[in-house]
Amino acid sequence: MKRLGMLFAGMLVLAIGVPAAEAAVRYATIGTGGVTGVYYPVGGAISRMVNAKRDEYNIRATVESTGGSVFNINALMAGDLEFGIVQSDLQYHAFSGQNDWEGRPQEKLRAVFALHPEIVTIVAAVDKDIKTVADLKGKIVNIGQPGSGQRSNAFDLFAVAGIDPDQDLKAEGLRPAESAGMLQDNRIDAFFYTVGHPNGSVQEATAGTRKVNFVTVPEEMVAKLTEMHSFYAPADIPIHHYPNVVNDADVPSFGVKATLCTSADVPDDVVYAVTKEVFTQLESFRNLHPALAVLTPENMLEGLSAPLHPGAVKFFKEAGLM
């Protein structure tokens, strides 16, 4: 009888749902980028919004600093992340089976919504006289880690500029957080960073004793890039965020969009919850970072080249956006 009583008590605990409630919690990890970029705080903001409604959604969201877009896509496809922030150009390449995914289209990649515009920003030391892309020849240039968006953008730009990165310059593969210090220590001459502005690493680079400038991408190169790749658009680097940079006007370049992506395997209700919380709290979300200030419900559905996840579609239809 004692054993039966203990068994009944155990069954009662299960019935009232204490362990079951814990088991029902779904975990959603958001892959971002380096901690000095925009991806990391954006991912953190999304996770906080979702976690504030944990009792309603039973979702626990976490944020992870990663190597960037390519890493996030591969981790999404492997099931190691539920969400990842990805440049729009790399979203296109992955779903289409191009570049890093040549012949291997990532057919389970799904778009959720678009975020801020990201500008291909080249920061250079003034003493190296790098004013335009052609001046990068013969220099030491950080083009970003393998798997990063800026590395892919750098290669695209080199292709239209007639620059061979293996022969015409010394390319480094550093993390964005290392770039500013390396530039100020005279260990590199310039670095690429595809990022929303203002950016902490760029601010650090422009605030040091070694004077720096933003490098112009000539109009004809931008025209070639936008003609070849629909995900690129002309963009100007805003100098008002960087009072110590030597440029006296916004600097012509080109850019892409940051996008939130997921996998077709992620449940619809999880994607719905994330989408709903960001869109219904959009005003607060925009105030989190100056790069997000331009967001509207309409432009957050632009620049998406993978199919939308059904969970996102459900919310967009409810909100009258589709």
PDB file of C-alpha atoms in Angstrom:
ATOM      1  CA  MET A   1       0.000   0.000   0.000  1.00  0.00           C
ATOM      2  CA  LYS A   2       2.840   2.370   0.835  1.00  0.00           C
ATOM      3  CA  ARG A   3       4.369   1.769  -2.591  1.00  0.00           C
ATOM      4  CA  LEU A   4       0.992   2.314  -4.251  1.00  0.00           C
ATOM      5  CA  GLY A   5       0.557   5.536  -2.306  1.00  0.00           C
ATOM      6  CA  MET A   6       3.952   6.808  -3.418  1.00  0.00           C
ATOM      7  CA  LEU A   7       3.171   5.847  -7.026  1.00  0.00           C
ATOM      8  CA  PHE A   8      -0.181   7.662  -6.813  1.00  0.00           C
ATOM      9  CA  ALA A   9       1.527  10.755  -5.369  1.00  0.00           C
ATOM     10  CA  GLY A  10       4.042  10.738  -8.207  1.00  0.00           C
ATOM     11  CA  MET A  11       1.268  10.435 -10.772  1.00  0.00           C
ATOM     12  CA  LEU A  12      -0.548  13.332  -9.093  1.00  0.00           C
ATOM     13  CA  VAL A  13       2.549  15.570  -9.376  1.00  0.00           C
ATOM     14  CA  LEU A  14       2.748  14.775 -13.080  1.00  0.00           C
ATOM     15  CA  ALA A  15      -0.961  15.404 -13.481  1.00  0.00           C
ATOM     16  CA  ILE A  16      -0.841  18.891 -11.981  1.00  0.00           C
ATOM     17  CA  GLY A  17       1.812  19.747 -14.545  1.00  0.00           C
ATOM     18  CA  VAL A  18       4.882  20.919 -12.654  1.00  0.00           C
ATOM     19  CA  PRO A  19       7.410  18.837 -14.625  1.00  0.00           C
ATOM     20  CA  ALA A  20       5.217  18.950 -17.726  1.00  0.00           C
ATOM     21  CA  ALA A  21       5.210  22.757 -17.708  1.00  0.00           C
ATOM     22  CA  GLU A  22       8.986  22.763 -17.636  1.00  0.00           C
ATOM     23  CA  ALA A  23       9.131  20.218 -20.467  1.00  0.00           C
ATOM     24  CA  ALA A  24       6.781  22.307 -22.594  1.00  0.00           C
ATOM     25  CA  VAL A  25       9.091  25.323 -22.687  1.00  0.00           C
ATOM     26  CA  ARG A  26      10.570  25.779 -26.172  1.00  0.00           C
ATOM     27  CA  TYR A  27      14.034  27.278 -26.536  1.00  0.00           C
ATOM     28  CA  ALA A  28      14.776  29.696 -29.364  1.00  0.00           C
ATOM     29  CA  THR A  29      18.369  30.820 -29.883  1.00  0.00           C
ATOM     30  CA  ILE A  30      19.033  33.847 -32.095  1.00  0.00           C
ATOM     31  CA  GLY A  31      22.410  33.899 -33.871  1.00  0.00           C
ATOM     32  CA  THR A  32      23.776  37.409 -34.344  1.00  0.00           C
ATOM     33  CA  GLY A  33      27.327  38.612 -35.025  1.00  0.00           C
ATOM     34  CA  GLY A  34      30.166  40.355 -33.190  1.00  0.00           C
ATOM     35  CA  VAL A  35      29.293  42.126 -29.944  1.00  0.00           C
ATOM     36  CA  THR A  36      30.332  45.543 -31.339  1.00  0.00           C
ATOM     37  CA  GLY A  37      27.938  45.388 -34.295  1.00  0.00           C
ATOM     38  CA  VAL A  38      24.205  46.020 -34.578  1.00  0.00           C
ATOM     39  CA  TYR A  39      23.208  42.332 -34.874  1.00  0.00           C
ATOM     40  CA  TYR A  40      23.972  41.501 -31.243  1.00  0.00           C
ATOM     41  CA  PRO A  41      21.869  44.219 -29.556  1.00  0.00           C
ATOM     42  CA  VAL A  42      19.074  43.650 -32.085  1.00  0.00           C
ATOM     43  CA  GLY A  43      19.037  39.935 -31.262  1.00  0.00           C
ATOM     44  CA  GLY A  44      19.061  40.769 -27.568  1.00  0.00           C
ATOM     45  CA  ALA A  45      16.102  43.115 -27.982  1.00  0.00           C
ATOM     46  CA  ILE A  46      14.071  40.477 -29.823  1.00  0.00           C
ATOM     47  CA  SER A  47      14.818  37.882 -27.148  1.00  0.00           C
ATOM     48  CA  ARG A  48      13.740  40.259 -24.357  1.00  0.00           C
ATOM     49  CA  MET A  49      10.447  41.019 -26.121  1.00  0.00           C
ATOM     50  CA  VAL A  50       9.642  37.331 -26.477  1.00  0.00           C
ATOM     51  CA  ASN A  51      10.759  36.456 -22.945  1.00  0.00           C
ATOM     52  CA  ALA A  52       8.494  39.162 -21.498  1.00  0.00           C
ATOM     53  CA  LYS A  53       5.573  37.047 -22.780  1.00  0.00           C
ATOM     54  CA  ARG A  54       6.976  33.723 -21.609  1.00  0.00           C
ATOM     55  CA  ASP A  55       3.785  32.841 -19.737  1.00  0.00           C
ATOM     56  CA  GLU A  56       1.806  33.351 -22.944  1.00  0.00           C
ATOM     57  CA  TYR A  57       4.130  31.724 -25.485  1.00  0.00           C
ATOM     58  CA  ASN A  58       6.081  29.275 -23.309  1.00  0.00           C
ATOM     59  CA  ILE A  59       9.205  30.251 -25.284  1.00  0.00           C
ATOM     60  CA  ARG A  60      12.586  31.046 -23.776  1.00  0.00           C
ATOM     61  CA  ALA A  61      14.675  33.083 -26.229  1.00  0.00           C
ATOM     62  CA  THR A  62      18.438  33.491 -25.966  1.00  0.00           C
ATOM     63  CA  VAL A  63      20.974  35.418 -28.030  1.00  0.00           C
ATOM     64  CA  GLU A  64      24.347  34.157 -29.218  1.00  0.00           C
ATOM     65  CA  SER A  65      27.300  36.116 -30.619  1.00  0.00           C
ATOM     66  CA  THR A  66      28.488  34.317 -33.779  1.00  0.00           C
ATOM     67  CA  GLY A  67      30.792  34.687 -36.763  1.00  0.00           C
ATOM     68  CA  GLY A  68      28.041  36.362 -38.798  1.00  0.00           C
ATOM     69  CA  SER A  69      25.716  35.647 -41.698  1.00  0.00           C
ATOM     70  CA  VAL A  70      27.272  32.534 -43.252  1.00  0.00           C
ATOM     71  CA  PHE A  71      27.727  30.923 -39.843  1.00  0.00           C
ATOM     72  CA  ASN A  72      24.122  31.734 -38.927  1.00  0.00           C
ATOM     73  CA  ILE A  73      22.719  30.215 -42.122  1.00  0.00           C
ATOM     74  CA  ASN A  74      24.730  27.016 -41.705  1.00  0.00           C
ATOM     75  CA  ALA A  75      23.740  26.767 -38.048  1.00  0.00           C
ATOM     76  CA  LEU A  76      20.068  27.283 -38.941  1.00  0.00           C
ATOM     77  CA  MET A  77      20.231  24.510 -41.506  1.00  0.00           C
ATOM     78  CA  ALA A  78      21.984  22.211 -39.012  1.00  0.00           C
ATOM     79  CA  GLY A  79      19.333  22.874 -36.365  1.00  0.00           C
ATOM     80  CA  ASP A  80      21.814  24.559 -34.008  1.00  0.00           C
ATOM     81  CA  LEU A  81      19.934  27.884 -34.114  1.00  0.00           C
ATOM     82  CA  GLU A  82      16.244  28.683 -34.411  1.00  0.00           C
ATOM     83  CA  PHE A  83      16.787  32.212 -35.770  1.00  0.00           C
ATOM     84  CA  GLY A  84      19.726  34.057 -37.296  1.00  0.00           C
ATOM     85  CA  ILE A  85      20.379  37.570 -38.545  1.00  0.00           C
ATOM     86  CA  VAL A  86      21.631  37.374 -42.111  1.00  0.00           C
ATOM     87  CA  GLN A  87      22.616  39.845 -44.805  1.00  0.00           C
ATOM     88  CA  SER A  88      20.082  39.897 -47.665  1.00  0.00           C
ATOM     89  CA  ASP A  89      22.750  39.036 -50.237  1.00  0.00           C
ATOM     90  CA  LEU A  90      23.789  35.912 -48.352  1.00  0.00           C
ATOM     91  CA  GLN A  91      20.167  34.911 -47.837  1.00  0.00           C
ATOM     92  CA  TYR A  92      19.865  35.018 -51.631  1.00  0.00           C
ATOM     93  CA  HIS A  93      23.090  33.056 -52.228  1.00  0.00           C
ATOM     94  CA  ALA A  94      22.167  30.353 -49.703  1.00  0.00           C
ATOM     95  CA  PHE A  95      18.637  29.720 -50.936  1.00  0.00           C
ATOM     96  CA  SER A  96      19.802  29.818 -54.573  1.00  0.00           C
ATOM     97  CA  GLY A  97      22.824  27.553 -54.011  1.00  0.00           C
ATOM     98  CA  GLN A  98      25.506  30.087 -54.955  1.00  0.00           C
ATOM     99  CA  ASN A  99      28.916  31.188 -53.637  1.00  0.00           C
ATOM    100  CA  ASP A 100      29.510  29.460 -50.256  1.00  0.00           C
ATOM    101  CA  TRP A 101      26.630  27.110 -51.075  1.00  0.00           C
ATOM    102  CA  GLU A 102      27.521  26.469 -54.725  1.00  0.00           C
ATOM    103  CA  GLY A 103      25.387  23.577 -55.952  1.00  0.00           C
ATOM    104  CA  ARG A 104      23.852  23.110 -52.490  1.00  0.00           C
ATOM    105  CA  PRO A 105      20.720  25.280 -52.290  1.00  0.00           C
ATOM    106  CA  GLN A 106      19.561  25.649 -48.714  1.00  0.00           C
ATOM    107  CA  GLU A 107      15.939  24.847 -49.473  1.00  0.00           C
ATOM    108  CA  LYS A 108      14.790  24.918 -45.842  1.00  0.00           C
ATOM    109  CA  LEU A 109      15.956  28.509 -45.327  1.00  0.00           C
ATOM    110  CA  ARG A 110      13.020  30.803 -44.540  1.00  0.00           C
ATOM    111  CA  ALA A 111      12.760  34.579 -44.204  1.00  0.00           C
ATOM    112  CA  VAL A 112      10.941  36.191 -41.279  1.00  0.00           C
ATOM    113  CA  PHE A 113      11.365  39.948 -41.836  1.00  0.00           C
ATOM    114  CA  ALA A 114      13.918  42.556 -42.896  1.00  0.00           C
ATOM    115  CA  LEU A 115      15.788  44.829 -40.519  1.00  0.00           C
ATOM    116  CA  HIS A 116      18.072  47.826 -40.992  1.00  0.00           C
ATOM    117  CA  PRO A 117      20.117  48.774 -44.048  1.00  0.00           C
ATOM    118  CA  GLU A 118      23.807  47.852 -43.858  1.00  0.00           C
ATOM    119  CA  ILE A 119      26.459  49.832 -45.675  1.00  0.00           C
ATOM    120  CA  VAL A 120      29.735  48.405 -46.961  1.00  0.00           C
ATOM    121  CA  THR A 121      32.070  50.650 -44.979  1.00  0.00           C
ATOM    122  CA  ILE A 122      35.802  50.797 -45.678  1.00  0.00           C
ATOM    123  CA  VAL A 123      37.786  52.541 -42.927  1.00  0.00           C
ATOM    124  CA  ALA A 124      41.365  53.511 -43.781  1.00  0.00           C
ATOM    125  CA  ALA A 125      44.331  55.239 -42.166  1.00  0.00           C
ATOM    126  CA  VAL A 126      44.870  58.736 -43.573  1.00  0.00           C
ATOM    127  CA  ASP A 127      48.647  58.227 -43.642  1.00  0.00           C
ATOM    128  CA  LYS A 128      48.182  55.425 -46.202  1.00  0.00           C
ATOM    129  CA  ASP A 129      46.408  57.746 -48.676  1.00  0.00           C
ATOM    130  CA  ILE A 130      43.548  55.326 -49.425  1.00  0.00           C
ATOM    131  CA  LYS A 131      40.819  57.552 -50.832  1.00  0.00           C
ATOM    132  CA  THR A 132      39.149  55.203 -53.287  1.00  0.00           C
ATOM    133  CA  VAL A 133      38.921  51.434 -53.826  1.00  0.00           C
ATOM    134  CA  ALA A 134      41.846  51.312 -56.290  1.00  0.00           C
ATOM    135  CA  ASP A 135      44.124  52.700 -53.556  1.00  0.00           C
ATOM    136  CA  LEU A 136      43.723  49.451 -51.574  1.00  0.00           C
ATOM    137  CA  LYS A 137      46.256  47.784 -53.852  1.00  0.00           C
ATOM    138  CA  GLY A 138      49.476  47.010 -52.041  1.00  0.00           C
ATOM    139  CA  LYS A 139      47.914  47.597 -48.611  1.00  0.00           C
ATOM    140  CA  ILE A 140      47.141  45.415 -45.590  1.00  0.00           C
ATOM    141  CA  VAL A 141      43.348  45.138 -45.489  1.00  0.00           C
ATOM    142  CA  ASN A 142      41.078  43.263 -43.098  1.00  0.00           C
ATOM    143  CA  ILE A 143      38.262  41.839 -45.221  1.00  0.00           C
ATOM    144  CA  GLY A 144      36.626  39.955 -42.333  1.00  0.00           C
ATOM    145  CA  GLN A 145      36.427  36.423 -41.031  1.00  0.00           C
ATOM    146  CA  PRO A 146      35.608  33.532 -43.328  1.00  0.00           C
ATOM    147  CA  GLY A 147      31.829  33.231 -43.152  1.00  0.00           C
ATOM    148  CA  SER A 148      31.231  36.930 -42.603  1.00  0.00           C
ATOM    149  CA  GLY A 149      29.090  39.179 -44.773  1.00  0.00           C
ATOM    150  CA  GLN A 150      31.757  41.827 -45.261  1.00  0.00           C
ATOM    151  CA  ARG A 151      34.162  39.259 -46.671  1.00  0.00           C
ATOM    152  CA  SER A 152      31.603  38.300 -49.326  1.00  0.00           C
ATOM    153  CA  ASN A 153      30.937  41.980 -50.099  1.00  0.00           C
ATOM    154  CA  ALA A 154      34.657  42.684 -50.341  1.00  0.00           C
ATOM    155  CA  PHE A 155      35.113  39.922 -52.908  1.00  0.00           C
ATOM    156  CA  ASP A 156      32.185  41.263 -54.959  1.00  0.00           C
ATOM    157  CA  LEU A 157      33.692  44.735 -54.909  1.00  0.00           C
ATOM    158  CA  PHE A 158      37.167  43.465 -55.809  1.00  0.00           C
ATOM    159  CA  ALA A 159      35.671  41.642 -58.792  1.00  0.00           C
ATOM    160  CA  VAL A 160      34.254  44.849 -60.337  1.00  0.00           C
ATOM    161  CA  ALA A 161      37.340  46.853 -59.298  1.00  0.00           C
ATOM    162  CA  GLY A 162      39.751  44.455 -61.018  1.00  0.00           C
ATOM    163  CA  ILE A 163      41.549  43.660 -57.755  1.00  0.00           C
ATOM    164  CA  ASP A 164      42.908  40.195 -57.041  1.00  0.00           C
ATOM    165  CA  PRO A 165      42.867  39.858 -53.231  1.00  0.00           C
ATOM    166  CA  ASP A 166      45.496  37.114 -53.374  1.00  0.00           C
ATOM    167  CA  GLN A 167      47.946  39.125 -55.471  1.00  0.00           C
ATOM    168  CA  ASP A 168      47.147  42.838 -55.174  1.00  0.00           C
ATOM    169  CA  LEU A 169      46.937  43.265 -51.393  1.00  0.00           C
ATOM    170  CA  LYS A 170      47.526  41.467 -48.100  1.00  0.00           C
ATOM    171  CA  ALA A 171      44.121  40.318 -46.869  1.00  0.00           C
ATOM    172  CA  GLU A 172      43.515  39.657 -43.165  1.00  0.00           C
ATOM    173  CA  GLY A 173      40.596  37.694 -41.694  1.00  0.00           C
ATOM    174  CA  LEU A 174      40.011  39.403 -38.361  1.00  0.00           C
ATOM    175  CA  ARG A 175      36.847  39.774 -36.316  1.00  0.00           C
ATOM    176  CA  PRO A 176      35.222  43.241 -36.507  1.00  0.00           C
ATOM    177  CA  ALA A 177      35.971  43.886 -32.831  1.00  0.00           C
ATOM    178  CA  GLU A 178      39.708  43.568 -33.568  1.00  0.00           C
ATOM    179  CA  SER A 179      39.785  45.898 -36.553  1.00  0.00           C
ATOM    180  CA  ALA A 180      39.806  49.271 -34.809  1.00  0.00           C
ATOM    181  CA  GLY A 181      42.675  48.378 -32.484  1.00  0.00           C
ATOM    182  CA  MET A 182      44.712  46.834 -35.296  1.00  0.00           C
ATOM    183  CA  LEU A 183      44.247  49.963 -37.412  1.00  0.00           C
ATOM    184  CA  GLN A 184      45.248  52.275 -34.585  1.00  0.00           C
ATOM    185  CA  ASP A 185      48.279  50.070 -33.797  1.00  0.00           C
ATOM    186  CA  ASN A 186      49.503  50.388 -37.425  1.00  0.00           C
ATOM    187  CA  ARG A 187      49.093  46.654 -37.983  1.00  0.00           C
ATOM    188  CA  ILE A 188      46.564  47.042 -40.796  1.00  0.00           C
ATOM    189  CA  ASP A 189      45.979  49.901 -43.228  1.00  0.00           C
ATOM    190  CA  ALA A 190      42.212  49.553 -43.745  1.00  0.00           C
ATOM    191  CA  PHE A 191      39.254  47.338 -42.927  1.00  0.00           C
ATOM    192  CA  PHE A 192      35.863  46.411 -44.363  1.00  0.00           C
ATOM    193  CA  TYR A 193      32.757  46.351 -42.207  1.00  0.00           C
ATOM    194  CA  THR A 194      29.245  45.856 -43.595  1.00  0.00           C
ATOM    195  CA  VAL A 195      27.184  47.358 -40.830  1.00  0.00           C
ATOM    196  CA  GLY A 196      24.415  49.700 -39.743  1.00  0.00           C
ATOM    197  CA  HIS A 197      25.443  53.102 -38.459  1.00  0.00           C
ATOM    198  CA  PRO A 198      26.443  54.309 -35.945  1.00  0.00           C
ATOM    199  CA  ASN A 199      28.700  51.408 -35.025  1.00  0.00           C
ATOM    200  CA  GLY A 200      30.896  51.043 -31.950  1.00  0.00           C
ATOM    201  CA  SER A 201      33.893  49.518 -33.715  1.00  0.00           C
ATOM    202  CA  VAL A 202      33.878  52.246 -36.375  1.00  0.00           C
ATOM    203  CA  GLN A 203      33.532  54.910 -33.669  1.00  0.00           C
ATOM    204  CA  GLU A 204      36.526  53.397 -31.878  1.00  0.00           C
ATOM    205  CA  ALA A 205      38.577  53.445 -35.086  1.00  0.00           C
ATOM    206  CA  THR A 206      37.761  57.093 -35.816  1.00  0.00           C
ATOM    207  CA  ALA A 207      38.403  58.265 -32.249  1.00  0.00           C
ATOM    208  CA  GLY A 208      42.046  57.158 -32.001  1.00  0.00           C
ATOM    209  CA  THR A 209      45.219  59.191 -32.450  1.00  0.00           C
ATOM    210  CA  ARG A 210      45.793  57.784 -35.943  1.00  0.00           C
ATOM    211  CA  LYS A 211      43.539  59.787 -38.247  1.00  0.00           C
ATOM    212  CA  VAL A 212      41.169  57.801 -40.467  1.00  0.00           C
ATOM    213  CA  ASN A 213      38.874  58.321 -43.427  1.00  0.00           C
ATOM    214  CA  PHE A 214      36.061  56.438 -45.130  1.00  0.00           C
ATOM    215  CA  VAL A 215      36.957  55.137 -48.581  1.00  0.00           C
ATOM    216  CA  THR A 216      34.803  56.139 -51.560  1.00  0.00           C
ATOM    217  CA  VAL A 217      33.321  53.426 -53.766  1.00  0.00           C
ATOM    218  CA  PRO A 218      33.110  55.111 -57.199  1.00  0.00           C
ATOM    219  CA  GLU A 219      29.704  55.503 -58.822  1.00  0.00           C
ATOM    220  CA  GLU A 220      30.621  53.305 -61.786  1.00  0.00           C
ATOM    221  CA  MET A 221      31.567  50.417 -59.474  1.00  0.00           C
ATOM    222  CA  VAL A 222      28.315  50.779 -57.538  1.00  0.00           C
ATOM    223  CA  ALA A 223      26.398  50.783 -60.833  1.00  0.00           C
ATOM    224  CA  LYS A 224      28.097  47.534 -61.912  1.00  0.00           C
ATOM    225  CA  LEU A 225      27.386  45.897 -58.565  1.00  0.00           C
ATOM    226  CA  THR A 226      23.698  46.854 -58.526  1.00  0.00           C
ATOM    227  CA  GLU A 227      23.341  45.714 -62.136  1.00  0.00           C
ATOM    228  CA  MET A 228      24.934  42.346 -61.399  1.00  0.00           C
ATOM    229  CA  HIS A 229      23.250  41.750 -58.029  1.00  0.00           C
ATOM    230  CA  SER A 230      19.678  42.790 -57.265  1.00  0.00           C
ATOM    231  CA  PHE A 231      20.286  42.704 -53.491  1.00  0.00           C
ATOM    232  CA  TYR A 232      22.765  45.626 -53.637  1.00  0.00           C
ATOM    233  CA  ALA A 233      21.722  49.286 -53.633  1.00  0.00           C
ATOM    234  CA  PRO A 234      23.644  52.599 -53.551  1.00  0.00           C
ATOM    235  CA  ALA A 235      24.154  53.952 -50.021  1.00  0.00           C
ATOM    236  CA  ASP A 236      26.093  56.775 -48.382  1.00  0.00           C
ATOM    237  CA  ILE A 237      28.094  56.379 -45.165  1.00  0.00           C
ATOM    238  CA  PRO A 238      26.782  59.085 -42.776  1.00  0.00           C
ATOM    239  CA  ILE A 239      29.693  61.011 -41.264  1.00  0.00           C
ATOM    240  CA  HIS A 240      27.699  62.907 -38.607  1.00  0.00           C
ATOM    241  CA  HIS A 241      28.016  59.886 -36.292  1.00  0.00           C
ATOM    242  CA  TYR A 242      31.813  60.125 -36.464  1.00  0.00           C
ATOM    243  CA  PRO A 243      33.038  63.661 -35.629  1.00  0.00           C
ATOM    244  CA  ASN A 244      36.735  62.730 -35.821  1.00  0.00           C
ATOM    245  CA  VAL A 245      36.707  61.224 -39.319  1.00  0.00           C
ATOM    246  CA  VAL A 246      38.473  63.473 -41.839  1.00  0.00           C
ATOM    247  CA  ASN A 247      35.812  63.230 -44.591  1.00  0.00           C
ATOM    248  CA  ASP A 248      33.811  66.437 -44.938  1.00  0.00           C
ATOM    249  CA  ALA A 249      30.697  64.894 -46.559  1.00  0.00           C
ATOM    250  CA  ASP A 250      28.814  61.594 -46.557  1.00  0.00           C
ATOM    251  CA  VAL A 251      30.801  58.978 -48.462  1.00  0.00           C
ATOM    252  CA  PRO A 252      29.370  57.066 -51.461  1.00  0.00           C
ATOM    253  CA  SER A 253      29.251  53.273 -51.118  1.00  0.00           C
ATOM    254  CA  PHE A 254      26.685  50.485 -51.455  1.00  0.00           C
ATOM    255  CA  GLY A 255      24.759  48.248 -49.117  1.00  0.00           C
ATOM    256  CA  VAL A 256      22.399  45.404 -48.323  1.00  0.00           C
ATOM    257  CA  LYS A 257      19.786  44.737 -45.648  1.00  0.00           C
ATOM    258  CA  ALA A 258      19.992  42.760 -42.450  1.00  0.00           C
ATOM    259  CA  THR A 259      17.235  40.140 -42.308  1.00  0.00           C
ATOM    260  CA  LEU A 260      15.926  37.757 -39.678  1.00  0.00           C
ATOM    261  CA  CYS A 261      15.887  34.188 -40.999  1.00  0.00           C
ATOM    262  CA  THR A 262      14.836  30.809 -39.676  1.00  0.00           C
ATOM    263  CA  SER A 263      14.376  27.214 -40.846  1.00  0.00           C
ATOM    264  CA  ALA A 264      11.281  25.526 -42.248  1.00  0.00           C
ATOM    265  CA  ASP A 265      11.646  23.090 -39.329  1.00  0.00           C
ATOM    266  CA  VAL A 266      10.987  25.748 -36.668  1.00  0.00           C
ATOM    267  CA  PRO A 267       7.329  25.522 -35.489  1.00  0.00           C
ATOM    268  CA  ASP A 268       4.890  28.079 -36.896  1.00  0.00           C
ATOM    269  CA  ASP A 269       3.786  29.329 -33.478  1.00  0.00           C
ATOM    270  CA  VAL A 270       7.368  30.124 -32.437  1.00  0.00           C
ATOM    271  CA  VAL A 271       7.982  32.205 -35.570  1.00  0.00           C
ATOM    272  CA  TYR A 272       4.551  33.823 -35.186  1.00  0.00           C
ATOM    273  CA  ALA A 273       5.362  34.884 -31.613  1.00  0.00           C
ATOM    274  CA  VAL A 274       8.677  36.469 -32.564  1.00  0.00           C
ATOM    275  CA  THR A 275       7.148  38.298 -35.534  1.00  0.00           C
ATOM    276  CA  LYS A 276       4.167  39.538 -33.557  1.00  0.00           C
ATOM    277  CA  GLU A 277       6.212  40.898 -30.663  1.00  0.00           C
ATOM    278  CA  VAL A 278       8.583  42.864 -32.913  1.00  0.00           C
ATOM    279  CA  PHE A 279       5.827  44.341 -35.086  1.00  0.00           C
ATOM    280  CA  THR A 280       3.426  45.181 -32.266  1.00  0.00           C
ATOM    281  CA  GLN A 281       6.256  46.866 -30.324  1.00  0.00           C
ATOM    282  CA  LEU A 282       7.881  48.440 -33.382  1.00  0.00           C
ATOM    283  CA  GLU A 283       8.100  51.944 -31.915  1.00  0.00           C
ATOM    284  CA  SER A 284      10.098  50.676 -28.930  1.00  0.00           C
ATOM    285  CA  PHE A 285      12.168  48.450 -31.228  1.00  0.00           C
ATOM    286  CA  ARG A 286      13.092  51.413 -33.465  1.00  0.00           C
ATOM    287  CA  ASN A 287      14.339  53.349 -30.443  1.00  0.00           C
ATOM    288  CA  LEU A 288      16.837  50.665 -29.469  1.00  0.00           C
ATOM    289  CA  HIS A 289      19.456  51.730 -32.029  1.00  0.00           C
ATOM    290  CA  PRO A 290      19.760  54.610 -34.519  1.00  0.00           C
ATOM    291  CA  ALA A 291      20.178  52.091 -37.364  1.00  0.00           C
ATOM    292  CA  LEU A 292      16.639  50.834 -36.693  1.00  0.00           C
ATOM    293  CA  ALA A 293      15.007  54.272 -36.832  1.00  0.00           C
ATOM    294  CA  VAL A 294      14.104  53.897 -40.531  1.00  0.00           C
ATOM    295  CA  LEU A 295      12.061  50.712 -40.062  1.00  0.00           C
ATOM    296  CA  THR A 296       8.422  50.599 -41.152  1.00  0.00           C
ATOM    297  CA  PRO A 297       6.083  47.588 -41.350  1.00  0.00           C
ATOM    298  CA  GLU A 298       6.244  47.930 -45.132  1.00  0.00           C
ATOM    299  CA  ASN A 299      10.020  48.077 -45.610  1.00  0.00           C
ATOM    300  CA  MET A 300      10.449  45.164 -43.207  1.00  0.00           C
ATOM    301  CA  LEU A 301       8.913  42.973 -45.906  1.00  0.00           C
ATOM    302  CA  GLU A 302      11.433  44.125 -48.539  1.00  0.00           C
ATOM    303  CA  GLY A 303      14.768  42.527 -49.462  1.00  0.00           C
ATOM    304  CA  LEU A 304      13.671  38.968 -48.681  1.00  0.00           C
ATOM    305  CA  SER A 305      14.749  36.378 -51.244  1.00  0.00           C
ATOM    306  CA  ALA A 306      13.957  33.162 -49.364  1.00  0.00           C
ATOM    307  CA  PRO A 307      10.306  32.154 -48.930  1.00  0.00           C
ATOM    308  CA  LEU A 308       8.535  33.612 -45.908  1.00  0.00           C
ATOM    309  CA  HIS A 309       7.997  31.230 -43.006  1.00  0.00           C
ATOM    310  CA  PRO A 310       4.293  30.336 -42.561  1.00  0.00           C
ATOM    311  CA  GLY A 311       4.397  31.633 -38.976  1.00  0.00           C
ATOM    312  CA  ALA A 312       5.429  35.078 -40.216  1.00  0.00           C
ATOM    313  CA  VAL A 313       2.841  34.960 -43.018  1.00  0.00           C
ATOM    314  CA  LYS A 314       0.108  34.263 -40.456  1.00  0.00           C
ATOM    315  CA  PHE A 315       0.920  37.455 -38.560  1.00  0.00           C
ATOM    316  CA  PHE A 316       1.352  39.584 -41.694  1.00  0.00           C
ATOM    317  CA  LYS A 317      -2.099  38.539 -42.909  1.00  0.00           C
ATOM    318  CA  GLU A 318      -3.651  39.275 -39.510  1.00  0.00           C
ATOM    319  CA  ALA A 319      -1.985  42.711 -39.532  1.00  0.00           C
ATOM    320  CA  GLY A 320      -3.186  43.500 -43.064  1.00  0.00           C
ATOM    321  CA  LEU A 321       0.354  43.615 -44.455  1.00  0.00           C
ATOM    322  CA  MET A 322      -0.320  40.850 -46.978  1.00  0.00           C
TER     323      MET A 322
END
